[in-house]
XYZ file of C-alpha atoms in Angstrom:
704
model
C -51.138 64.904 -148.907
C -47.920 63.708 -146.266
C -45.996 65.988 -144.064
C -42.812 66.971 -145.006
C -41.617 65.507 -141.570
C -42.534 62.227 -142.957
C -39.682 62.378 -145.476
C -36.803 63.714 -142.632
C -35.307 60.629 -141.640
C -34.919 59.828 -145.659
C -33.156 63.139 -145.990
C -30.577 62.587 -143.284
C -29.447 59.173 -144.533
C -29.440 60.701 -148.006
C -27.091 63.455 -145.889
C -25.145 61.176 -143.974
C -24.479 58.801 -147.188
C -23.113 61.578 -149.153
C -20.851 63.038 -146.697
C -19.236 59.315 -146.136
C -18.910 59.643 -150.107
C -17.174 62.835 -149.554
C -14.430 62.155 -146.912
C -12.019 60.322 -148.935
C -11.614 63.936 -150.730
C -12.523 66.351 -147.975
C -9.878 65.981 -145.102
C -12.177 67.411 -142.124
C -14.993 64.644 -142.881
C -12.543 62.195 -143.348
C -10.684 62.959 -139.563
C -14.253 63.188 -137.810
C -15.040 60.035 -139.307
C -11.823 58.194 -137.850
C -12.748 59.870 -134.875
C -15.852 58.885 -134.328
C -15.004 55.190 -135.316
C -12.220 54.931 -132.882
C -14.941 56.549 -130.070
C -17.449 54.263 -130.902
C -15.201 50.923 -132.357
C -11.543 51.419 -131.445
C -11.466 49.057 -128.305
C -12.984 46.415 -129.893
C -11.013 46.550 -133.449
C -7.679 46.620 -130.860
C -8.678 43.514 -129.380
C -9.964 41.947 -132.765
C -5.969 42.780 -134.458
C -4.596 39.505 -132.985
C -7.737 37.087 -134.278
C -6.936 38.478 -138.191
C -3.461 38.414 -139.399
C -4.671 38.128 -142.776
C -6.221 40.993 -143.001
C -3.341 42.990 -141.011
C -0.936 41.363 -143.583
C -3.036 42.681 -146.401
C -2.954 46.204 -145.083
C 0.550 46.480 -144.990
C 0.787 44.515 -148.294
C -1.431 46.731 -149.923
C -0.008 49.635 -148.308
C -2.749 51.338 -146.630
C -2.366 54.252 -145.075
C -3.836 53.361 -141.701
C -3.568 50.877 -139.251
C -5.039 47.610 -138.517
C -6.976 49.709 -135.310
C -8.415 52.689 -137.475
C -8.824 50.362 -140.744
C -11.176 48.003 -138.923
C -12.638 50.697 -136.745
C -13.898 52.742 -139.469
C -14.918 49.316 -141.297
C -17.204 48.502 -138.284
C -18.615 52.520 -138.677
C -19.514 52.126 -142.120
C -21.363 48.478 -141.706
C -23.263 50.401 -138.350
C -24.296 53.133 -140.887
C -24.965 51.196 -144.002
C -27.353 49.166 -141.523
C -29.019 52.193 -140.065
C -29.397 53.676 -143.921
C -30.562 50.299 -145.293
C -33.033 49.514 -142.498
C -35.027 53.520 -143.520
C -34.480 52.733 -147.138
C -36.409 49.663 -146.724
C -38.589 51.026 -144.768
C -39.532 53.860 -147.480
C -38.944 51.062 -150.288
C -41.923 49.359 -148.763
C -44.229 52.347 -147.968
C -43.939 53.591 -151.809
C -44.703 50.133 -153.019
C -47.801 49.791 -150.919
C -48.659 53.716 -152.432
C -48.122 52.663 -155.663
C -50.057 49.124 -155.369
C -53.233 51.332 -154.089
C -53.097 53.927 -156.841
C -51.968 52.000 -159.935
C -54.388 52.596 -162.824
C -56.722 49.572 -163.878
C -54.386 48.879 -167.302
C -51.643 47.531 -164.714
C -53.432 46.384 -162.252
C -54.949 43.004 -164.671
C -51.410 42.324 -165.285
C -50.565 41.141 -161.917
C -51.515 38.020 -160.303
C -54.863 37.718 -157.977
C -53.025 37.902 -155.031
C -51.572 41.078 -155.952
C -54.218 42.941 -157.258
C -55.891 42.270 -153.705
C -53.393 45.289 -152.831
C -54.331 47.836 -155.842
C -57.911 47.480 -154.598
C -57.221 48.520 -150.635
C -53.501 49.449 -151.072
C -52.631 49.948 -147.203
C -55.831 50.258 -145.994
C -55.441 46.152 -146.115
C -52.782 45.517 -143.440
C -53.546 46.548 -139.745
C -51.229 48.508 -137.647
C -49.598 45.027 -136.305
C -49.394 43.389 -139.662
C -47.571 47.011 -141.375
C -45.345 47.010 -138.394
C -44.302 43.491 -139.489
C -44.293 44.316 -142.762
C -41.728 47.190 -142.001
C -39.632 45.572 -139.404
C -39.024 42.556 -141.857
C -38.141 44.577 -144.922
C -36.209 47.485 -142.799
C -34.195 44.465 -141.493
C -33.511 42.250 -143.946
C -32.200 45.160 -146.261
C -30.051 46.642 -143.303
C -28.399 43.204 -142.884
C -27.786 43.177 -146.309
C -26.183 46.730 -147.099
C -23.958 46.079 -143.645
C -22.830 42.776 -144.623
C -22.102 44.188 -148.525
C -20.202 47.136 -147.070
C -18.122 44.834 -144.519
C -16.825 42.651 -147.236
C -16.672 45.178 -149.243
C -14.106 47.193 -147.196
C -11.961 44.094 -146.633
C -11.823 42.688 -150.163
C -10.007 46.028 -151.242
C -7.000 45.621 -149.290
C -6.558 41.946 -150.064
C -7.387 42.340 -154.012
C -5.081 45.627 -154.139
C -2.429 43.223 -152.476
C -2.565 40.710 -154.608
C -2.234 42.859 -157.339
C 0.640 44.107 -155.596
C 2.023 40.628 -155.347
C 1.175 40.022 -159.310
C 3.639 43.464 -160.156
C 6.600 42.422 -157.889
C 6.805 39.140 -159.191
C 7.044 40.195 -162.518
C 9.739 42.949 -161.705
C 11.714 41.070 -159.615
C 14.175 39.664 -162.304
C 15.185 43.203 -163.385
C 15.548 44.747 -159.991
C 17.547 42.231 -159.085
C 20.194 42.487 -161.982
C 20.210 46.272 -161.208
C 21.334 45.273 -157.259
C 23.881 42.640 -159.178
C 25.528 45.274 -161.517
C 25.716 47.992 -158.864
C 26.929 45.855 -155.950
C 29.606 44.371 -158.840
C 30.536 48.126 -159.243
C 31.641 48.366 -155.618
C 28.752 50.463 -154.166
C 27.226 49.445 -150.674
C 24.167 47.751 -150.496
C 21.809 50.598 -148.781
C 23.208 52.945 -151.251
C 22.393 50.551 -154.226
C 18.720 50.159 -152.203
C 18.567 53.877 -152.028
C 19.222 54.253 -155.837
C 16.806 51.901 -156.665
C 14.549 53.656 -154.487
C 14.779 56.810 -156.198
C 13.984 54.975 -159.774
C 10.908 53.340 -158.924
C 9.133 54.524 -161.857
C 11.354 52.381 -163.438
C 11.983 49.176 -162.243
C 8.333 48.618 -160.488
C 6.773 47.460 -157.773
C 9.179 45.633 -156.490
C 11.682 48.923 -156.348
C 8.157 50.500 -154.494
C 8.622 47.683 -152.137
C 12.449 48.429 -151.409
C 11.907 51.441 -150.717
C 10.109 51.217 -147.385
C 13.319 49.803 -146.135
C 15.299 52.311 -147.416
C 12.951 54.632 -145.419
C 13.331 52.411 -142.139
C 16.852 53.195 -142.634
C 16.937 57.044 -143.340
C 13.645 58.062 -141.024
C 13.573 55.291 -138.195
C 17.138 54.561 -138.159
C 16.850 50.988 -138.146
C 20.287 48.829 -139.618
C 20.017 47.042 -142.993
C 19.478 43.889 -141.522
C 16.415 44.784 -139.501
C 14.668 46.769 -142.100
C 15.132 43.654 -144.308
C 13.776 41.666 -142.408
C 10.544 43.701 -141.918
C 10.458 43.955 -145.287
C 10.235 40.403 -145.878
C 7.409 39.963 -143.580
C 5.467 42.859 -145.033
C 5.653 42.384 -148.446
C 2.600 40.334 -150.159
C 5.203 38.513 -152.468
C 6.702 35.146 -151.296
C 9.290 35.627 -153.730
C 10.450 39.328 -152.338
C 10.373 37.648 -148.967
C 12.070 34.844 -149.454
C 14.555 36.853 -151.513
C 15.048 39.302 -148.277
C 15.649 36.799 -145.876
C 17.897 35.111 -148.038
C 19.827 38.747 -148.331
C 19.751 39.019 -144.721
C 21.449 35.878 -144.484
C 24.057 36.628 -146.893
C 25.071 39.897 -145.097
C 25.194 38.711 -141.229
C 27.407 35.968 -142.886
C 29.647 38.102 -144.705
C 29.742 35.843 -147.947
C 29.984 37.451 -151.507
C 27.395 39.740 -152.072
C 27.579 40.113 -156.023
C 27.718 36.391 -156.280
C 24.589 35.636 -154.427
C 23.025 38.470 -156.284
C 24.164 36.690 -159.595
C 22.830 33.186 -158.562
C 19.752 35.098 -157.743
C 19.693 36.847 -160.964
C 19.530 33.620 -163.464
C 17.257 31.831 -161.272
C 14.594 34.916 -161.799
C 15.908 34.780 -165.598
C 15.114 30.976 -165.863
C 11.513 31.965 -163.712
C 10.686 34.545 -166.223
C 10.663 32.179 -169.049
C 8.565 29.484 -167.250
C 6.303 31.787 -166.425
C 5.997 33.295 -170.144
C 5.630 29.381 -170.984
C 2.588 29.434 -168.615
C 1.337 32.627 -169.965
C 1.513 31.362 -173.470
C -0.233 28.225 -172.849
C -2.927 30.219 -170.767
C -3.275 32.944 -174.019
C -3.964 29.588 -176.155
C -6.735 28.676 -173.786
C -8.064 32.185 -173.773
C -7.873 32.794 -177.197
C -9.978 29.303 -177.656
C -12.657 30.631 -175.088
C -13.056 33.634 -176.685
C -14.028 32.234 -180.507
C -15.876 30.023 -178.836
C -17.743 32.240 -176.982
C -17.848 35.377 -177.978
C -17.646 34.839 -181.561
C -19.179 31.221 -182.442
C -21.515 31.682 -179.154
C -23.047 34.818 -180.425
C -23.088 33.461 -184.102
C -25.339 30.553 -183.353
C -27.696 32.792 -181.089
C -28.244 35.097 -183.647
C -29.030 32.221 -186.050
C -31.311 30.958 -183.877
C -33.192 33.642 -183.042
C -33.830 34.843 -186.435
C -35.203 31.557 -187.183
C -37.082 31.550 -184.162
C -38.148 35.516 -184.736
C -39.440 34.739 -188.808
C -41.194 31.462 -188.246
C -42.571 31.667 -184.087
C -42.487 34.885 -182.397
C -40.758 38.172 -182.473
C -36.727 38.167 -180.996
C -35.728 41.270 -182.950
C -35.830 43.041 -179.053
C -33.317 40.314 -177.979
C -31.211 40.261 -180.973
C -30.649 44.396 -180.365
C -29.741 43.757 -176.793
C -27.026 40.998 -178.203
C -25.878 42.973 -180.757
C -25.524 46.302 -178.883
C -25.048 45.230 -175.026
C -24.063 41.829 -174.493
C -21.091 41.408 -177.230
C -19.697 45.002 -175.969
C -19.828 43.937 -172.497
C -18.650 40.551 -173.044
C -15.611 42.101 -174.711
C -15.119 44.649 -172.509
C -14.970 42.203 -169.774
C -12.620 40.082 -171.583
C -9.938 42.484 -172.223
C -10.372 43.892 -169.023
C -8.876 40.512 -167.764
C -6.436 39.970 -170.675
C -5.001 43.161 -169.439
C -4.708 42.440 -165.739
C -2.548 39.277 -166.851
C -0.373 40.737 -169.521
C 0.412 43.686 -167.310
C 4.149 43.737 -167.173
C 6.140 46.089 -165.092
C 8.202 47.897 -168.200
C 9.039 50.741 -165.884
C 8.335 53.001 -169.311
C 6.977 56.050 -167.334
C 9.813 58.725 -167.658
C 9.844 62.543 -167.476
C 9.775 63.862 -170.752
C 12.430 65.880 -172.480
C 10.822 68.997 -170.369
C 11.651 67.683 -167.285
C 15.060 66.401 -167.864
C 16.452 69.371 -168.829
C 14.941 71.318 -165.918
C 16.928 68.878 -163.713
C 20.047 69.070 -165.614
C 20.227 72.372 -166.974
C 20.546 74.488 -164.199
C 21.870 72.890 -161.390
C 24.576 75.087 -160.861
C 22.323 77.777 -159.846
C 21.588 77.449 -156.044
C 17.754 78.107 -155.396
C 17.946 80.650 -152.501
C 17.941 84.280 -152.271
C 20.857 86.236 -152.648
C 22.407 87.709 -149.158
C 21.653 90.769 -148.609
C 24.093 93.621 -147.780
C 22.160 96.746 -147.348
C 20.865 95.941 -143.640
C 17.385 94.875 -145.143
C 16.455 98.198 -146.902
C 15.605 96.108 -150.529
C 13.667 93.968 -148.632
C 10.418 95.866 -150.701
C 11.537 95.708 -153.687
C 12.867 92.691 -155.575
C 16.928 92.807 -156.854
C 17.993 92.065 -160.351
C 19.225 88.340 -159.410
C 15.923 87.593 -157.622
C 14.013 89.049 -161.029
C 16.133 86.772 -163.026
C 15.224 83.993 -160.701
C 11.176 84.852 -161.269
C 11.924 85.039 -164.797
C 13.719 81.671 -164.470
C 10.656 80.445 -162.699
C 8.096 81.764 -164.980
C 10.100 80.278 -168.108
C 10.103 76.556 -166.731
C 6.470 76.653 -166.071
C 5.631 77.596 -169.459
C 8.554 75.868 -171.504
C 6.455 72.259 -171.410
C 3.655 74.614 -172.938
C 5.870 76.609 -175.268
C 6.996 73.028 -176.367
C 4.077 71.528 -177.149
C 2.753 74.147 -179.146
C 5.702 75.005 -181.292
C 6.119 70.908 -182.108
C 2.868 69.417 -181.972
C 4.244 66.671 -184.798
C 6.891 65.632 -182.210
C 4.417 65.649 -179.338
C 2.345 63.701 -181.384
C 5.005 61.143 -182.708
C 6.318 60.929 -179.045
C 2.707 60.704 -177.497
C -0.132 58.787 -180.091
C -3.080 59.561 -177.677
C -2.406 63.119 -177.761
C -3.921 63.140 -181.283
C -7.675 61.741 -180.012
C -7.635 65.336 -178.311
C -7.813 66.587 -181.414
C -9.664 63.896 -183.759
C -12.205 63.032 -180.888
C -13.676 66.572 -181.471
C -13.531 66.697 -184.952
C -15.591 63.836 -185.346
C -17.841 64.986 -182.990
C -18.293 68.338 -184.482
C -18.515 66.166 -187.967
C -21.231 63.946 -186.465
C -23.153 67.192 -185.713
C -22.933 68.470 -189.162
C -24.014 65.697 -190.799
C -27.274 64.830 -188.243
C -28.396 67.841 -187.228
C -30.485 68.103 -190.568
C -31.813 64.682 -189.861
C -32.625 65.607 -186.259
C -34.111 68.993 -187.241
C -36.545 67.391 -190.190
C -37.732 64.460 -187.430
C -36.056 61.980 -189.507
C -36.313 58.906 -187.503
C -34.922 56.123 -189.226
C -31.426 54.729 -187.961
C -30.021 53.549 -191.124
C -29.519 57.361 -192.198
C -27.850 57.885 -188.841
C -25.518 54.786 -188.525
C -23.294 55.931 -191.638
C -21.507 58.936 -190.185
C -21.560 57.284 -187.005
C -19.099 54.917 -188.873
C -17.208 57.353 -191.471
C -16.261 59.166 -188.022
C -14.732 55.462 -185.923
C -13.186 54.897 -189.215
C -11.421 58.737 -188.754
C -10.489 58.285 -185.237
C -8.952 54.661 -185.372
C -7.124 55.201 -188.630
C -5.660 58.597 -187.364
C -4.700 56.816 -184.397
C -3.520 53.453 -186.233
C -0.889 55.293 -188.386
C 0.549 57.500 -185.748
C 0.587 54.620 -183.062
C 2.306 52.361 -185.404
C 4.919 55.217 -186.228
C 5.728 55.327 -182.746
C 5.790 51.687 -182.014
C 8.074 50.789 -185.117
C 10.479 53.483 -183.679
C 10.689 52.419 -180.442
C 11.189 49.029 -181.478
C 13.701 50.004 -183.590
C 15.450 51.936 -180.995
C 15.592 49.028 -178.611
C 16.580 46.713 -181.085
C 19.816 48.050 -181.084
C 20.243 48.596 -177.296
C 21.916 44.884 -176.796
C 24.624 45.418 -179.570
C 24.968 48.930 -178.070
C 25.528 47.937 -174.450
C 28.278 44.931 -175.769
C 30.439 47.306 -177.726
C 30.195 49.925 -175.119
C 31.408 46.899 -172.453
C 33.769 45.833 -174.554
C 35.338 48.975 -175.228
C 35.420 50.408 -171.613
C 37.035 46.594 -170.501
C 39.592 47.204 -173.204
C 40.997 50.720 -170.871
C 38.958 53.485 -172.476
C 37.621 55.965 -170.313
C 33.560 56.308 -169.978
C 33.973 59.739 -172.519
C 36.009 57.867 -175.397
C 34.332 54.560 -175.189
C 30.874 56.265 -175.900
C 32.471 58.332 -179.054
C 34.185 55.158 -180.260
C 30.662 53.518 -180.025
C 28.776 56.570 -181.668
C 30.705 55.866 -184.987
C 29.691 51.774 -185.339
C 26.327 51.451 -187.085
C 23.311 50.712 -184.306
C 20.427 51.407 -186.546
C 17.870 53.693 -185.500
C 19.348 54.140 -182.132
C 22.758 55.443 -184.140
C 20.889 58.891 -184.465
C 19.926 59.366 -181.016
C 23.724 58.706 -180.186
C 25.082 60.867 -182.297
C 23.029 63.430 -181.100
C 24.205 62.199 -177.191
C 27.935 62.262 -178.375
C 27.223 66.155 -179.561
C 25.742 66.983 -176.156
C 28.865 65.640 -174.386
C 31.039 67.378 -176.949
C 29.767 70.712 -176.426
C 30.323 70.274 -172.705
C 27.834 67.877 -171.084
C 28.515 66.121 -168.502
C 27.503 62.404 -169.565
C 25.142 61.735 -166.886
C 23.296 64.888 -168.076
C 23.523 63.709 -171.645
C 22.456 60.163 -171.015
C 19.204 61.682 -169.078
C 18.538 63.715 -172.326
C 18.896 60.892 -174.682
C 16.712 59.057 -172.323
C 14.190 61.344 -172.775
C 13.925 61.553 -176.214
C 13.782 57.911 -176.968
C 11.364 57.394 -174.217
C 11.572 53.642 -174.268
C 11.386 51.304 -171.030
C 14.647 49.643 -172.209
C 16.967 52.842 -172.609
C 15.635 54.286 -169.294
C 16.728 51.188 -167.587
C 20.147 51.341 -169.407
C 20.784 55.057 -168.451
C 19.291 54.478 -164.858
C 22.119 51.684 -164.632
C 24.892 53.584 -166.433
C 24.549 56.953 -164.596
C 24.305 55.386 -161.150
C 27.551 53.199 -161.848
C 29.514 55.739 -162.926
C 29.275 57.566 -159.732
C 31.004 54.675 -157.942
C 33.249 53.541 -160.413
C 34.652 54.387 -163.781
C 34.917 50.260 -164.426
C 31.639 50.216 -166.414
C 32.676 47.100 -168.380
C 30.947 44.453 -165.811
C 27.702 46.786 -165.581
C 27.496 47.077 -168.908
C 28.067 43.688 -169.756
C 25.104 42.693 -167.394
C 22.448 45.354 -168.547
C 23.491 43.584 -172.156
C 22.977 40.277 -170.991
C 19.415 41.391 -169.469
C 18.307 43.424 -172.729
C 19.372 39.909 -174.695
C 17.477 37.979 -172.162
C 13.948 40.539 -172.448
C 14.321 40.865 -176.381
C 14.214 36.751 -176.749
C 11.068 36.382 -174.719
C 9.390 39.236 -176.752
C 10.703 37.605 -180.105
C 9.297 34.210 -178.549
C 6.340 35.118 -177.373
C 5.405 37.681 -180.696
C 5.799 34.199 -182.630
C 3.699 32.180 -180.542
C 0.831 34.745 -180.320
C 0.951 35.434 -184.289
C -0.484 31.989 -184.471
C -3.874 33.315 -182.039
C -3.890 36.284 -184.206
C -4.555 34.763 -187.299
C -7.399 32.676 -185.603
C -8.802 35.905 -184.406
C -9.499 36.886 -187.982
C -10.087 34.099 -189.223
C -13.477 33.804 -186.575
C -14.295 37.192 -187.560
C -14.739 36.558 -191.629
C -16.209 33.343 -190.629
C -18.541 35.337 -188.586
C -18.709 38.318 -190.832
C -19.897 35.570 -193.783
C -22.712 33.954 -192.100
C -24.082 37.495 -191.025
C -23.916 38.835 -194.319
C -25.415 35.319 -195.851
C -28.204 35.893 -193.274
C -28.515 39.590 -194.170
C -28.445 39.156 -198.178
C -29.842 35.405 -199.201
C -31.983 34.373 -196.347
C -33.908 37.166 -195.164
C -34.617 38.509 -198.901
C -35.599 35.511 -200.055
C -38.533 35.441 -197.304
C -42.065 36.547 -199.067
C -43.262 39.309 -197.799
C -46.893 40.628 -197.720
C -48.717 44.304 -197.322
C -48.976 44.941 -193.678
C -52.533 46.189 -194.058
C -53.661 43.097 -195.696
C -56.340 40.727 -194.144
C -55.723 37.505 -192.774
C -57.628 35.903 -195.700
C -55.499 37.794 -197.909
C -52.093 36.614 -196.774
C -50.500 33.411 -198.557
C -52.181 30.325 -197.277
C -55.350 32.238 -195.730
C -53.150 33.287 -192.479
C -53.199 29.284 -191.019
C -52.115 28.878 -187.579
C -49.273 26.413 -188.196
C -45.922 26.639 -186.703
C -44.648 28.233 -190.064
C -47.929 31.057 -190.311
C -45.795 33.553 -188.943
C -43.535 33.170 -192.126
C -46.527 34.359 -194.582
C -47.172 37.615 -192.403
C -43.602 38.989 -192.644
C -43.396 42.895 -193.503
C -40.978 44.669 -195.198
C -40.597 46.852 -192.351
C -39.594 43.730 -190.026
C -36.924 42.876 -192.990
C -35.506 46.191 -192.672
C -35.371 46.182 -188.849
C -33.546 42.531 -188.823
C -31.264 43.821 -191.724
C -30.293 46.780 -189.641
C -29.636 44.822 -186.638
C -27.564 42.411 -189.015
C -25.398 45.306 -190.172
C -24.966 46.824 -186.273
C -23.599 43.566 -185.240
C -21.430 42.933 -188.084
C -19.733 46.327 -186.728
C -19.851 46.214 -183.347
C -18.058 42.384 -183.684
C -15.358 44.563 -186.127
C -14.760 46.719 -183.203
C -14.438 44.455 -180.420
C -12.756 41.604 -182.341
C -10.412 44.159 -183.150
C -9.615 45.374 -179.514
C -9.028 41.828 -178.428
C -6.697 40.959 -181.427
C -4.565 44.107 -179.864
C -4.737 43.103 -176.420
C -3.599 39.168 -177.720
C -1.100 39.718 -179.736
C 0.695 42.693 -178.256
C -0.659 43.456 -175.043
C -2.443 46.363 -175.338
C -5.710 47.871 -176.604
C -3.944 50.588 -178.566
C -2.444 48.228 -180.902
C -6.077 46.603 -181.072
C -6.632 50.250 -182.679
C -5.009 48.662 -186.249
C -6.769 45.678 -186.173
C -10.383 47.258 -185.411
C -9.736 50.015 -188.069
C -9.174 46.901 -190.549
C -11.943 44.780 -189.194
C -14.312 47.874 -189.442
C -13.649 49.424 -192.758
C -14.173 45.074 -194.432
C -17.258 44.891 -192.356
C -18.925 48.350 -193.285
C -16.939 47.555 -197.002
C -18.724 44.187 -197.204
C -22.242 45.480 -196.614
C -22.346 48.511 -198.412
C -21.019 46.329 -201.450
C -23.775 43.917 -201.181
C -26.268 45.525 -199.059
């Protein structure tokens, strides 16, 4: 029996790896790793900085909260630890293999080549000391070098990947950001203040606003002038478009030229770029749709057909069919959906704070958040005053109000956030499965056909309920956003005619703007009850909870602080909203074709699978599994189709079950892809997945 000390290096390596894995979560360990890395590799990393400008740029573009010296030193440290850990683990791995070979059973030994079978007999004793040393050294060095190289490349690829993702999101959000800068600068607001407002609304204007916030921090926290901050922004950003924009903006500010005119030209340029990029995106989607139909619909269909023919005539292919249905199709579809999501993600800026947070920020702004001055010489320091008790009650109320709102208005919460429904339907579906499966499992039933029906019912329940709520939410958002351009046009026209903001709003509320009219009437009632227009608009934004309204309210409320002449600003916002609607309408009409293609391909897939299950398999003759070869049709010959004559009913049932499950899996996968491709969201795919799953299940139930 081996001594426990033999495993001491292994335990030490595992402990070190666990500590390094916990470093991002535990700050003391993280600081210790940084100190050790800097002490060991800090000087070398500093000297390598000039030779790696691309890595420095990747760190800056990814907004990594570490300098190049610290990040590089930690990378070298991780690579070193990885090499040592890999070497030690390699030694233990080879030793485990040798011990296993020496104690393997005879039934396993016969399955290996003759060269390996000698190791079963002699085990470790077959090698001398020098041979074992060379074997352990080679295995440890190989695995150690491999782990060190992997750790080094992975550490440096992560910033590059994140910088590339940020570059894409910055480019997508440039049009809206420049429109915001143009609108507020047109209202007379100074550029530094415009950038500050943009930085405060990063959740609305996306990654380009996040990048601008760094320039604002340079000005406000480090005392840099706006020209130097914009220059550093152009050098640091991963986006070439933003870098060029910052450089041109710096030139305009230095020369004293017309800033709103420059921003207007830039906005027109980015609007044209958005249209060109959408055309390229639609062409890419056309290619991806054809690739999906070819690789993930027709490809598995041909593969399944060939495997069935081979399995019924030559040798058993049921295992590979199960691998195709349960693993290959879902994993390939998952990768395809993730890729689609990565290229269709847009900086919509739809993240808003919700009704509760908005009211908390506006309703009690007049109450100062500081303790009342004491006039009793501090004698009441040990007990709370009436004002302090009221403030404590107010804090408790503000903490509980979001929870109480959700408990009192569950339907409103579900309507505003459809994903909340999954927290209720998923446990109910799980409970249904437990109720249906528990008697079967208690009785020892192992037939999968008795378990899959409840699973399909639960999936249809979860997907169907989510589909209903999500479609209601989506249609409400679409109906509200449809009236935004008309609202902005009329609001701008009345303001340009000389009406104040409040009167302009009252005049617009009386017009017909579809689903937007109801929300505007509530906003107008809010103003009539004494609320400021900015606060009423803030609550209007949180009630509608749409990206378009969020941008409009952010732009309008900030423009009010600069000037009462909102006409030009509202006109710019109206043009942007119209351009966005036009692009979305064009994209929706183009993607409808690909949606139809996916549905047709699924129907073809389902038809062939059903034909194999209902027509092909039942017409193959079966025999008794206990019959002797002489009793089989044809005397159990040895020809190419001899196995067909030996097909049993159990084998046919197994193939039918795989066909049934393949149709269900393909229905869900095709539905999710249809939603991601047609509307840019997997959530939208729940509708298509529900329809396809119901059709597939109903077809098999009716015909099978």
